[in-house]
Coordinates of C-alpha atoms and ligand atoms in Angstrom, one line a residue:
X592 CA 171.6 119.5 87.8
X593 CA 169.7 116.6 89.2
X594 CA 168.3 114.3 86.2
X595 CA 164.8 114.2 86.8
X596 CA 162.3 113.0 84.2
X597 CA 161.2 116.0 82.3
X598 CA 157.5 117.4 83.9
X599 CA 158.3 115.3 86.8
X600 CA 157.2 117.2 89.7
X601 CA 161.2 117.5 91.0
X602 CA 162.0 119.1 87.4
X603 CA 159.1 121.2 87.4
X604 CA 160.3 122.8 90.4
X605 CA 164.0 122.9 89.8
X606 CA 163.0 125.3 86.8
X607 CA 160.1 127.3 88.6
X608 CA 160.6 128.2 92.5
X609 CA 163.0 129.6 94.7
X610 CA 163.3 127.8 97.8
X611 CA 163.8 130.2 100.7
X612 CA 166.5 129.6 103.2
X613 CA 167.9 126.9 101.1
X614 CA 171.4 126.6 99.3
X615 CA 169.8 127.3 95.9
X616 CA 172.9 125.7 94.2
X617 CA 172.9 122.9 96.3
X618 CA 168.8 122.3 95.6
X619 CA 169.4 121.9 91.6
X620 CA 171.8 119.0 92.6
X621 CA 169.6 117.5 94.9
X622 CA 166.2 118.3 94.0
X623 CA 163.1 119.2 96.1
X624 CA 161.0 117.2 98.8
X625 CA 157.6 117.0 98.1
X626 CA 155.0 116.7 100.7
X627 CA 151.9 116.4 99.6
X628 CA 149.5 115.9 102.4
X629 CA 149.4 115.6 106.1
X630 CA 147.2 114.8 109.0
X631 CA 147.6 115.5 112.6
X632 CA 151.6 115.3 113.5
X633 CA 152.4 113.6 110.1
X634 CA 152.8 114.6 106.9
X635 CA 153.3 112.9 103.7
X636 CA 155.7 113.0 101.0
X637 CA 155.1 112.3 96.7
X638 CA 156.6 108.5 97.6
X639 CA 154.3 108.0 100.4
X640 CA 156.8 108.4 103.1
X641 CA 155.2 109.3 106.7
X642 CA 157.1 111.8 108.8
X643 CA 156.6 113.0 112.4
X644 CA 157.1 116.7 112.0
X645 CA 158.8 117.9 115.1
X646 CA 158.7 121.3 114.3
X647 CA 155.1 122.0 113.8
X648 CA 156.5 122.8 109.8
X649 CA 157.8 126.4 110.9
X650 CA 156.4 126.4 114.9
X651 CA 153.0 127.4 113.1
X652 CA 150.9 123.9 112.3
X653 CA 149.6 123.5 116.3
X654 CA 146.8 122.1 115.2
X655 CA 148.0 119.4 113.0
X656 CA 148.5 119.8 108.8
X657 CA 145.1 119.3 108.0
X658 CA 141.7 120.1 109.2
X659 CA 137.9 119.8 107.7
X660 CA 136.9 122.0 110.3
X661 CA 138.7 125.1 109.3
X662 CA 138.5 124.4 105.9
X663 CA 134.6 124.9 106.7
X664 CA 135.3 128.0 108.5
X665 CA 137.3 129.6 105.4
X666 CA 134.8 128.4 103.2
X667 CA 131.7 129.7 104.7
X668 CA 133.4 133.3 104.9
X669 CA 134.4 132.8 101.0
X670 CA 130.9 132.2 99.9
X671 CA 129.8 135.6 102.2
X672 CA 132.8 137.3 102.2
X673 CA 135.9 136.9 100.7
X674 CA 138.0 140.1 101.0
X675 CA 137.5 143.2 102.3
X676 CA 139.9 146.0 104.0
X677 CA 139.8 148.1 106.8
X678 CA 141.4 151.2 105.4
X679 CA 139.0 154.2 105.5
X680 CA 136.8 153.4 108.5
X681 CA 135.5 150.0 106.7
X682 CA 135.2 147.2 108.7
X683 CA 133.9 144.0 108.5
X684 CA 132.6 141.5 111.1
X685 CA 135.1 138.9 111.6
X686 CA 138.0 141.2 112.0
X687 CA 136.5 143.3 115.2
X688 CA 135.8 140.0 116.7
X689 CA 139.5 138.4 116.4
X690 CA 140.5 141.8 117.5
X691 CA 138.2 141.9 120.8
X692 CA 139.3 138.2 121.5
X693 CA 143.1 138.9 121.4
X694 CA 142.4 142.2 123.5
X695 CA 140.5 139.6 126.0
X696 CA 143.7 137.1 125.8
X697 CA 146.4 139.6 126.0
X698 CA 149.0 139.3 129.0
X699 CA 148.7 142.6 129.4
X700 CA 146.5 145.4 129.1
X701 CA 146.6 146.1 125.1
X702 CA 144.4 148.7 124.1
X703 CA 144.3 148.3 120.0
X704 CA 144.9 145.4 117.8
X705 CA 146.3 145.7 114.2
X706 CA 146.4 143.2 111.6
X707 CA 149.0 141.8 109.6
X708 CA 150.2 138.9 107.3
X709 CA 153.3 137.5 108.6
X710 CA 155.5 137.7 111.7
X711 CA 158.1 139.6 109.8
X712 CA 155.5 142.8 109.1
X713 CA 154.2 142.4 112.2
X714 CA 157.7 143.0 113.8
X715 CA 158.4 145.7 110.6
X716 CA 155.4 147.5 112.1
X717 CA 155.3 147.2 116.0
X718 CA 158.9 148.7 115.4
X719 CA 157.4 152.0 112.7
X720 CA 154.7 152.0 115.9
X721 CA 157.4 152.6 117.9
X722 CA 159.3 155.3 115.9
X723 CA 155.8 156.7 115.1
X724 CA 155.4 156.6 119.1
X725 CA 158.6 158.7 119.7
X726 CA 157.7 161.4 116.8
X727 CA 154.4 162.1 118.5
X728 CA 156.0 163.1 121.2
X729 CA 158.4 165.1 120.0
X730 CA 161.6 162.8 120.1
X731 CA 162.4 162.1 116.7
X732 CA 166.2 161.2 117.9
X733 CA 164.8 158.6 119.6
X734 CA 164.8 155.8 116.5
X735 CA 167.7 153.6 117.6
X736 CA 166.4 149.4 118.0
X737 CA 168.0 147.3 119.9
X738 CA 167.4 143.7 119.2
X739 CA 169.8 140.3 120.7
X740 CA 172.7 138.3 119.4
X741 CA 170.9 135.1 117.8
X742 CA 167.2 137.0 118.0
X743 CA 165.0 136.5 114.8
X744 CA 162.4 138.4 113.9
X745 CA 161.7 137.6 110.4
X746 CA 163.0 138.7 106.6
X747 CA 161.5 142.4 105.9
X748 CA 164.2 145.0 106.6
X749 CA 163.2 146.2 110.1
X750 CA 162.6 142.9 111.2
X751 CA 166.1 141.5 109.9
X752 CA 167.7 144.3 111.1
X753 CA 166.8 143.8 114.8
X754 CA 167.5 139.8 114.4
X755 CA 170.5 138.9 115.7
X756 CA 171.4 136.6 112.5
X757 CA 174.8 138.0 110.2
X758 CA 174.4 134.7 108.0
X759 CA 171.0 136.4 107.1
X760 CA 172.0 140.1 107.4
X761 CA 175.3 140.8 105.7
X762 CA 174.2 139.4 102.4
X763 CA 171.5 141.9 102.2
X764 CA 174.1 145.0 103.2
X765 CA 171.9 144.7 106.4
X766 CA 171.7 145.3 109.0
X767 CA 169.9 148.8 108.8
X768 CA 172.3 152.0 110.6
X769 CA 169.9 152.4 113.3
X770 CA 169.4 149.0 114.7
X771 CA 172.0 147.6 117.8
X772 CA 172.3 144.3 119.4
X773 CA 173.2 143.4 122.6
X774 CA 174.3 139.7 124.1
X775 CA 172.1 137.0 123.3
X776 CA 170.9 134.5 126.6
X777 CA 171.9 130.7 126.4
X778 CA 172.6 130.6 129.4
X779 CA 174.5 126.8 128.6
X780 CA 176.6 127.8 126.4
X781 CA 178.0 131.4 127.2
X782 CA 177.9 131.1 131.2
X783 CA 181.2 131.6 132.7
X784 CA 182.4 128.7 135.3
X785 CA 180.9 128.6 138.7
X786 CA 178.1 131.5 137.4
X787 CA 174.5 131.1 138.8
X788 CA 171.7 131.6 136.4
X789 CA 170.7 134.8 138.1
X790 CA 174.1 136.1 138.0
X791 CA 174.4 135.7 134.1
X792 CA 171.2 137.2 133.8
X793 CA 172.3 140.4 135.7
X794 CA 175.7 140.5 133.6
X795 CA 173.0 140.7 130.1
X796 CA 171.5 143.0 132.2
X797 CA 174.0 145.1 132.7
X798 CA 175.7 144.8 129.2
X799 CA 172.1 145.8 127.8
X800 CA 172.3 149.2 130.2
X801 CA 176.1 149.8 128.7
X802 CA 175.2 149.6 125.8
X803 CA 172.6 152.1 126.0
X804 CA 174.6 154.4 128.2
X805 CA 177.1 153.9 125.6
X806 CA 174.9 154.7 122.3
X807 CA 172.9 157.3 124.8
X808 CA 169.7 156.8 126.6
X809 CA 167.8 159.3 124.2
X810 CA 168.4 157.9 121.3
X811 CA 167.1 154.5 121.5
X812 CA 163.3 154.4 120.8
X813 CA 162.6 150.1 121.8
X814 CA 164.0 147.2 122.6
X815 CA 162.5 143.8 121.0
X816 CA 162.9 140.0 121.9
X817 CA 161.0 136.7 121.9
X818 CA 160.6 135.7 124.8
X819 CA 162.4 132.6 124.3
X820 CA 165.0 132.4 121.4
X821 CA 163.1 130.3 118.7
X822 CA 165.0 130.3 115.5
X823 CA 168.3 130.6 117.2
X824 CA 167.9 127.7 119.1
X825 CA 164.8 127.1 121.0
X826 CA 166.4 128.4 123.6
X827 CA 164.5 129.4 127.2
X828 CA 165.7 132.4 129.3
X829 CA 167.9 132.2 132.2
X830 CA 166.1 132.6 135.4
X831 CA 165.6 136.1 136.2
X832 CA 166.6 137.4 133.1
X833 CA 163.7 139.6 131.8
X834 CA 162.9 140.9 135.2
X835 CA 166.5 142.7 135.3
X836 CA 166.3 143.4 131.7
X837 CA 163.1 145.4 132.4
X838 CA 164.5 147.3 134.9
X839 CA 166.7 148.8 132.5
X840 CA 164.2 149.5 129.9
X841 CA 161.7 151.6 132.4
X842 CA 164.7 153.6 133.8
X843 CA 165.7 154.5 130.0
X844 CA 162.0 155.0 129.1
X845 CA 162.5 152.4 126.4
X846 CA 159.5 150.8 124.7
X847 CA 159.7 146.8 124.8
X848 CA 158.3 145.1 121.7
X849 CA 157.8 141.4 122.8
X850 CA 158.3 139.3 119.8
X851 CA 155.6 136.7 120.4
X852 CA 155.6 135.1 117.0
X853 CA 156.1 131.5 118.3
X854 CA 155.3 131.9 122.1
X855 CA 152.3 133.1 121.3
X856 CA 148.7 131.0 121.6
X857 CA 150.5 128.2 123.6
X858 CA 153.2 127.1 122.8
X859 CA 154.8 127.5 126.5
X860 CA 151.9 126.0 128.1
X861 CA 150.9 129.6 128.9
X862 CA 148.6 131.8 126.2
X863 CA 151.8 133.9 126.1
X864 CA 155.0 134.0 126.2
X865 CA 155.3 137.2 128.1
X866 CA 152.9 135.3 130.5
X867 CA 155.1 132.4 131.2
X868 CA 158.2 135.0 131.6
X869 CA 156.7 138.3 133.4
X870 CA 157.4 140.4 130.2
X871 CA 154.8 143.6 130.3
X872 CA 155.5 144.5 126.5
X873 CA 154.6 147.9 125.0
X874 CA 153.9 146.3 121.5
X875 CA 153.3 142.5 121.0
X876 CA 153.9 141.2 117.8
X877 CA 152.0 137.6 117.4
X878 CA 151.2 135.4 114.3
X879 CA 151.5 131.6 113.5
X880 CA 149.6 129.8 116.3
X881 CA 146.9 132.6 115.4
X882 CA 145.6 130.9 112.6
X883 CA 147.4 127.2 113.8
X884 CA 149.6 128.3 110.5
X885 CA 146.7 127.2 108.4
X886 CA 146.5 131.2 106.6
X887 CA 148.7 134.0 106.6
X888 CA 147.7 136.3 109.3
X889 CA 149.6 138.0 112.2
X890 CA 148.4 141.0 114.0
X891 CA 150.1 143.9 116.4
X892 CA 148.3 144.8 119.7
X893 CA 149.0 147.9 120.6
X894 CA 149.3 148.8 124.5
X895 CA 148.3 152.3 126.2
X896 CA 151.7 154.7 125.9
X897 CA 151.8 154.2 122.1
X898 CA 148.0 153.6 120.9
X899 CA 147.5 157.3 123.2
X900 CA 150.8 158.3 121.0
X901 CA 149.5 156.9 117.7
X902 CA 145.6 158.9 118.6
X903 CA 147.6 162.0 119.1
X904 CA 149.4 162.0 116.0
X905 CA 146.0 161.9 114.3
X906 CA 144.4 164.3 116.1
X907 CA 147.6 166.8 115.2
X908 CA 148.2 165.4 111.4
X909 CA 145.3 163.5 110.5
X910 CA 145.6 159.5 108.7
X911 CA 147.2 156.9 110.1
X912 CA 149.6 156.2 107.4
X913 CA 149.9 152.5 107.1
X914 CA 148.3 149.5 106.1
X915 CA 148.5 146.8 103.6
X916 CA 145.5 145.1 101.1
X917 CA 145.3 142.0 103.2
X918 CA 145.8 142.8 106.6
X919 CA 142.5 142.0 108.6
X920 CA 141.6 139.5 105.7
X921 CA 138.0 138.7 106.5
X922 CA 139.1 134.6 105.3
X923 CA 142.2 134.7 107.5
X924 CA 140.4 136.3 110.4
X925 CA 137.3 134.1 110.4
X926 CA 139.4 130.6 110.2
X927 CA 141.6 132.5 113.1
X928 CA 138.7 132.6 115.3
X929 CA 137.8 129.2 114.7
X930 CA 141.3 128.2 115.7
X931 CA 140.5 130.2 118.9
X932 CA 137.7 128.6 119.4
X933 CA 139.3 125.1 119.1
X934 CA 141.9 126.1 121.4
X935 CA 139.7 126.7 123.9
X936 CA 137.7 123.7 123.4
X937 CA 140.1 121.6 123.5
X938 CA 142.0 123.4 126.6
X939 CA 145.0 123.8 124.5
X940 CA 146.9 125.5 127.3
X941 CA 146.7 122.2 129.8
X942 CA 147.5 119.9 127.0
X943 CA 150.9 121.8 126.1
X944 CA 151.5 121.6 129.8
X945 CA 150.9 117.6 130.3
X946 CA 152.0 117.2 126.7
X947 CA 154.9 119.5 127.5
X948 CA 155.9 117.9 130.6
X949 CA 155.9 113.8 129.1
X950 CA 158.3 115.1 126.4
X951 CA 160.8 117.1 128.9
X952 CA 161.0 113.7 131.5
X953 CA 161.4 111.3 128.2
X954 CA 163.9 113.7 126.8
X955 CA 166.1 113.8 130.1
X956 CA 166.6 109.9 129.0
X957 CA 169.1 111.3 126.2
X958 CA 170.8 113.4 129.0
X959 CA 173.2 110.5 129.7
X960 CA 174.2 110.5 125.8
X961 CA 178.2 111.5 125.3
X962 CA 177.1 114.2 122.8
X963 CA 174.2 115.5 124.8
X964 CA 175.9 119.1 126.6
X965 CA 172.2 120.3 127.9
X966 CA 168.3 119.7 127.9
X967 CA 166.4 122.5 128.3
X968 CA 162.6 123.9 127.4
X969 CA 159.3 124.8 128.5
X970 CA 155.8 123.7 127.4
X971 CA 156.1 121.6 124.1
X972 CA 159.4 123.7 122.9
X973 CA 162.9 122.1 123.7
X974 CA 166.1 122.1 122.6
X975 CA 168.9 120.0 123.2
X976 CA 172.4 121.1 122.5
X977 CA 175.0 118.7 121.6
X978 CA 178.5 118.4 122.4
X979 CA 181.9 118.0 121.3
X980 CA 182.9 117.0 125.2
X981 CA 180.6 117.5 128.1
X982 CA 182.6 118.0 131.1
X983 CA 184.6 121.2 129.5
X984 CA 181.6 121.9 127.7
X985 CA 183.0 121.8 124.3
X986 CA 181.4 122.6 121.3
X987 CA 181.7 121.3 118.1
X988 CA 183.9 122.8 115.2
X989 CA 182.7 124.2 113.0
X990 CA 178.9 124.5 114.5
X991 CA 176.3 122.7 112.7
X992 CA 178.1 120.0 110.7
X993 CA 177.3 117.4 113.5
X994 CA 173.7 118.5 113.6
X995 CA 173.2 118.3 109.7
X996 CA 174.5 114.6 110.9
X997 CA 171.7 114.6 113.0
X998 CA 168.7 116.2 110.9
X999 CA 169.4 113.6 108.1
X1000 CA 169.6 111.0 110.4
X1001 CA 166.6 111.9 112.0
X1002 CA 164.9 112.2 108.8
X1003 CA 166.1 108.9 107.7
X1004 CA 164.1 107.5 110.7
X1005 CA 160.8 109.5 109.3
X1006 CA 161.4 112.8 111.7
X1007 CA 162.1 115.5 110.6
X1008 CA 163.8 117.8 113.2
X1009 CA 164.9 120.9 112.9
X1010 CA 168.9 121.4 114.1
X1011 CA 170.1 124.9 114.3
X1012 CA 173.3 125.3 114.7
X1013 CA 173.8 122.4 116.9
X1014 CA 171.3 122.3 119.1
X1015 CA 168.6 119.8 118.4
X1016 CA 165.3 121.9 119.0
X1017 CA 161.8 120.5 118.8
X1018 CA 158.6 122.4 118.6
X1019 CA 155.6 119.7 117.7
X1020 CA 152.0 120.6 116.6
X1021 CA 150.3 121.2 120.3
X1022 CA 147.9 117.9 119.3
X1023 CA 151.0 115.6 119.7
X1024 CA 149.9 112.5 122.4
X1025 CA 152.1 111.3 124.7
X1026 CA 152.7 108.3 121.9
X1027 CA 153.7 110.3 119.0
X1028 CA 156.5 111.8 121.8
X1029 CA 157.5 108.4 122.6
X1030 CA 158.4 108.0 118.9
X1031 CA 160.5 110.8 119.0
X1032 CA 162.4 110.5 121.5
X1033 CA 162.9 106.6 121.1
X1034 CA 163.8 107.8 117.6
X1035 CA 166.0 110.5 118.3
X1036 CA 168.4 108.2 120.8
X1037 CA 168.7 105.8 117.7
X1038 CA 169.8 109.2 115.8
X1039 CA 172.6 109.8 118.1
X1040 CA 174.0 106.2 118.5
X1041 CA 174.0 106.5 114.8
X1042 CA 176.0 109.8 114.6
X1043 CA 177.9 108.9 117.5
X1044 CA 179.5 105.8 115.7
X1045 CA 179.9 107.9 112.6
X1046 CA 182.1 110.6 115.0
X1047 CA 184.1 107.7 116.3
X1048 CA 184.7 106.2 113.2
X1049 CA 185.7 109.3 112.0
X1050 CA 183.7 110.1 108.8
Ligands
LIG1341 N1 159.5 136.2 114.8 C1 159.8 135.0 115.2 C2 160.1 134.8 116.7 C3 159.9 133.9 114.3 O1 160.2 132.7 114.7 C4 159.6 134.2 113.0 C5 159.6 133.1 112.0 O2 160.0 132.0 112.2 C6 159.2 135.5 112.6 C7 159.2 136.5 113.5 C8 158.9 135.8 111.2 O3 157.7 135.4 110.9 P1 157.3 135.1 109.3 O4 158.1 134.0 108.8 O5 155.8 134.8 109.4 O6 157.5 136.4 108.6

């Protein structure tokens, strides 16, 4: 175990917290990093240390790590209100008017909105909506998910289940009998030679309609994805992708759950998501960018087929049987309408586009790098996957020691990057200027000389 001075703020957590997703062996040898404050893009750590956060902490801080503003907002609804529920027909302000404002926003017509806390029980629930859905109309066989190769949708055992992610499934005896995957879409890495995009989108197409033909049409009750892969790789769609894939779904009567935990409120330089790709979900599950990651909150809106579904079954059986303490928390809800608000004040929507745009032409600078394979992203998300040899398009072996390289590196140079797998992704707070991305990406080409020469001289 690390020797840190006793009470020191390292020892103190060393013998308090479990860190999750971290190497919990690993973290009493090395100890935690401790940031203690941040403002706009930066944040701080306990020795003073600035760091450009690159990933908006988890995709959620769009608004920066600080902010007196919504500090205001949550403590104005403290002094009036500080919690109540919504079970029992009670309702409070502040929740019916986030709820009328996402119904306003919504790519789609949504007819009901239900709060929750995190992205995982929002996913945990649009998918119980859509089993709920099926029962009220008389299909109970119809319970079988199917999620993607690579998808996430959070930790709680639904949401797990339908993510695409063994590393954080088979631990856990997970996933759940019920829940399928089919072929994930990185287009870069899994295209054959000589395939167009819209080709390798028809082939996912088509191995999404086998599969169902195979498990049978009548059993599968939805079908759930991001719209682009986030936490498998910031990863965009291949052209043409979920047009075919919704083909599939109306023909098969499936319900489509669009995951839009980190597309949604901006992040593509479109409200949505679903907007930016043509998806007309069933459920949409949203949540970080809601409250710009500054309180827990997520919510579920709830389109036509199931909320008429979910009406029925009440009208047949009575309650709605579902809910948790916190979920429309009057706090969470009033400093989500503030973020909202400053969203729209500030015209979030064409910043992430000009923003967006800037950090896609800089990036294409690192396109000439030997370890650079691919650049691809939308709006201020981008990945950039690195490579082992670029004309065969070799990957590294094993996946993810080079970008380790890379993330310490990177964090070395005061960014810290996220690096899944090994593909380099970036996902900023939406306030970055075109300055802060300059010191990025001048940054990150530093990062890969560096690892470069440690490759070649073969550490
Ligand atoms: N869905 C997506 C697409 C995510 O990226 C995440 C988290 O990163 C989740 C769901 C889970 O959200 P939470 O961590 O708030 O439970």
């Amino acid at each position: 175990m690390l020797q840190a001075a006793p009470n020191s703020i390292e020892s103190r957590d060393m013998l308090s917290l479990i860190h999750p997703q971290t190497n919990l062996a690993a973290h009493l040898e090395r100890g935690p990093e401790v940031i203690t404050r941040g403002q706009g893009v930066f944040v701080f750590d306990n020795n003073g240390r600035r760091y450009l956060e690159c990933a908006a902490g988890l995709w959620c801080a769009t608004l920066g790590f600080s902010s007196e503003r919504l500090a205001k907002a949550a403590y104005e609804q403290l002094r009036t209100l500080g919690y109540y529920h919504n079970y029992w027909h009670y309702a409070h302000e502040k929740s019916i008017e986030l709820a009328e404002k996402l119904l306003k926003i919504a790519p789609v017509p949504m007819s009901r909105v239900l709060f929750q806390n995190s992205g995982s029980e929002a996913n945990d629930t649009a998918i119980k909506l859509a089993w709920y859905h099926w029962n009220a109309r008389g299909r109970p066989e119809r319970r079988k998910i199917i999620g993607r190769d690579l998808g996430y949708h959070g930790t709680t055992i639904a949401a797990i289940s339908a993510s695409g992610k063994p590393d954080m499934q088979l631990p856990f005896s997970l996933p759940l009998e019920r829940f399928i995957h089919t072929l994930t879409n990185h287009y870069y890495k899994f295209h054959e030679a000589g395939e167009t995009e819209e080709a390798y989108s028809a082939r996912l197409a088509q191995a999404l309609e086998e599969l169902i033909l195979a498990e049978g049409p009548e059993t599968i009750a939805a079908f759930i994805a991001e719209p682009l892969i986030g936490a498998g790789g910031a990863i965009p769609p291949s052209r043409g992708y979920f047009e075919k894939i919704q083909v599939v779904l109306a023909k098969y009567e499936i319900l489509f759950i669009a995951d839009e935990v980190i597309c949604g409120f901006g992040r593509t330089g479109y409200m949505w998501g679903s907007e930016a790709y043509g998806l007309k979900p069933d459920l949409i599950a949203c949540a970080k960018g809601l409250s710009a990651g500054m309180l827990p909150i997520a919510a579920v809106l709830v389109g036509p087929r199931v909320y008429e579904s979910m009406l029925e079954q009440s009208r047949q059986h009575g309650n709605f049987a579902h809910g948790s303490t916190y979920s429309g928390h009057p706090v969470a809800t009033a400093v989500a309408l503030e973020v909202l608000e400053i969203y729209r004040e500030i015209d979030v929507l064409s910043r992430v586009r000009s923003a967006g745009a800037y950090m896609l032409e800089r990036l294409e600078e690192l396109r000439r790098h030997p370890l650079v394979g691919d650049i691809s992203g939308i709006g201020l998300v981008a990945g950039i996957d690195l490579v082992k040899d670029k004309a065969s398009r070799t990957f590294f072996e094993p996946a993810g020691r080079v970008g380790g390289l890379v993330m310490r590196a990177a964090r070395e140079r005061g960014l810290l990057v996220r690096v899944i797998g090994d593909r380099i992704t970036l996902s900023p707070p939406l306030i970055i200027t075109e300055s802060e991305i300059d010191i990025i990406v001048d940054e990150l080409k530093i990062v890969l000389d560096q690892v470069s020469a440690t490759l070649s001289s073969g550490k």
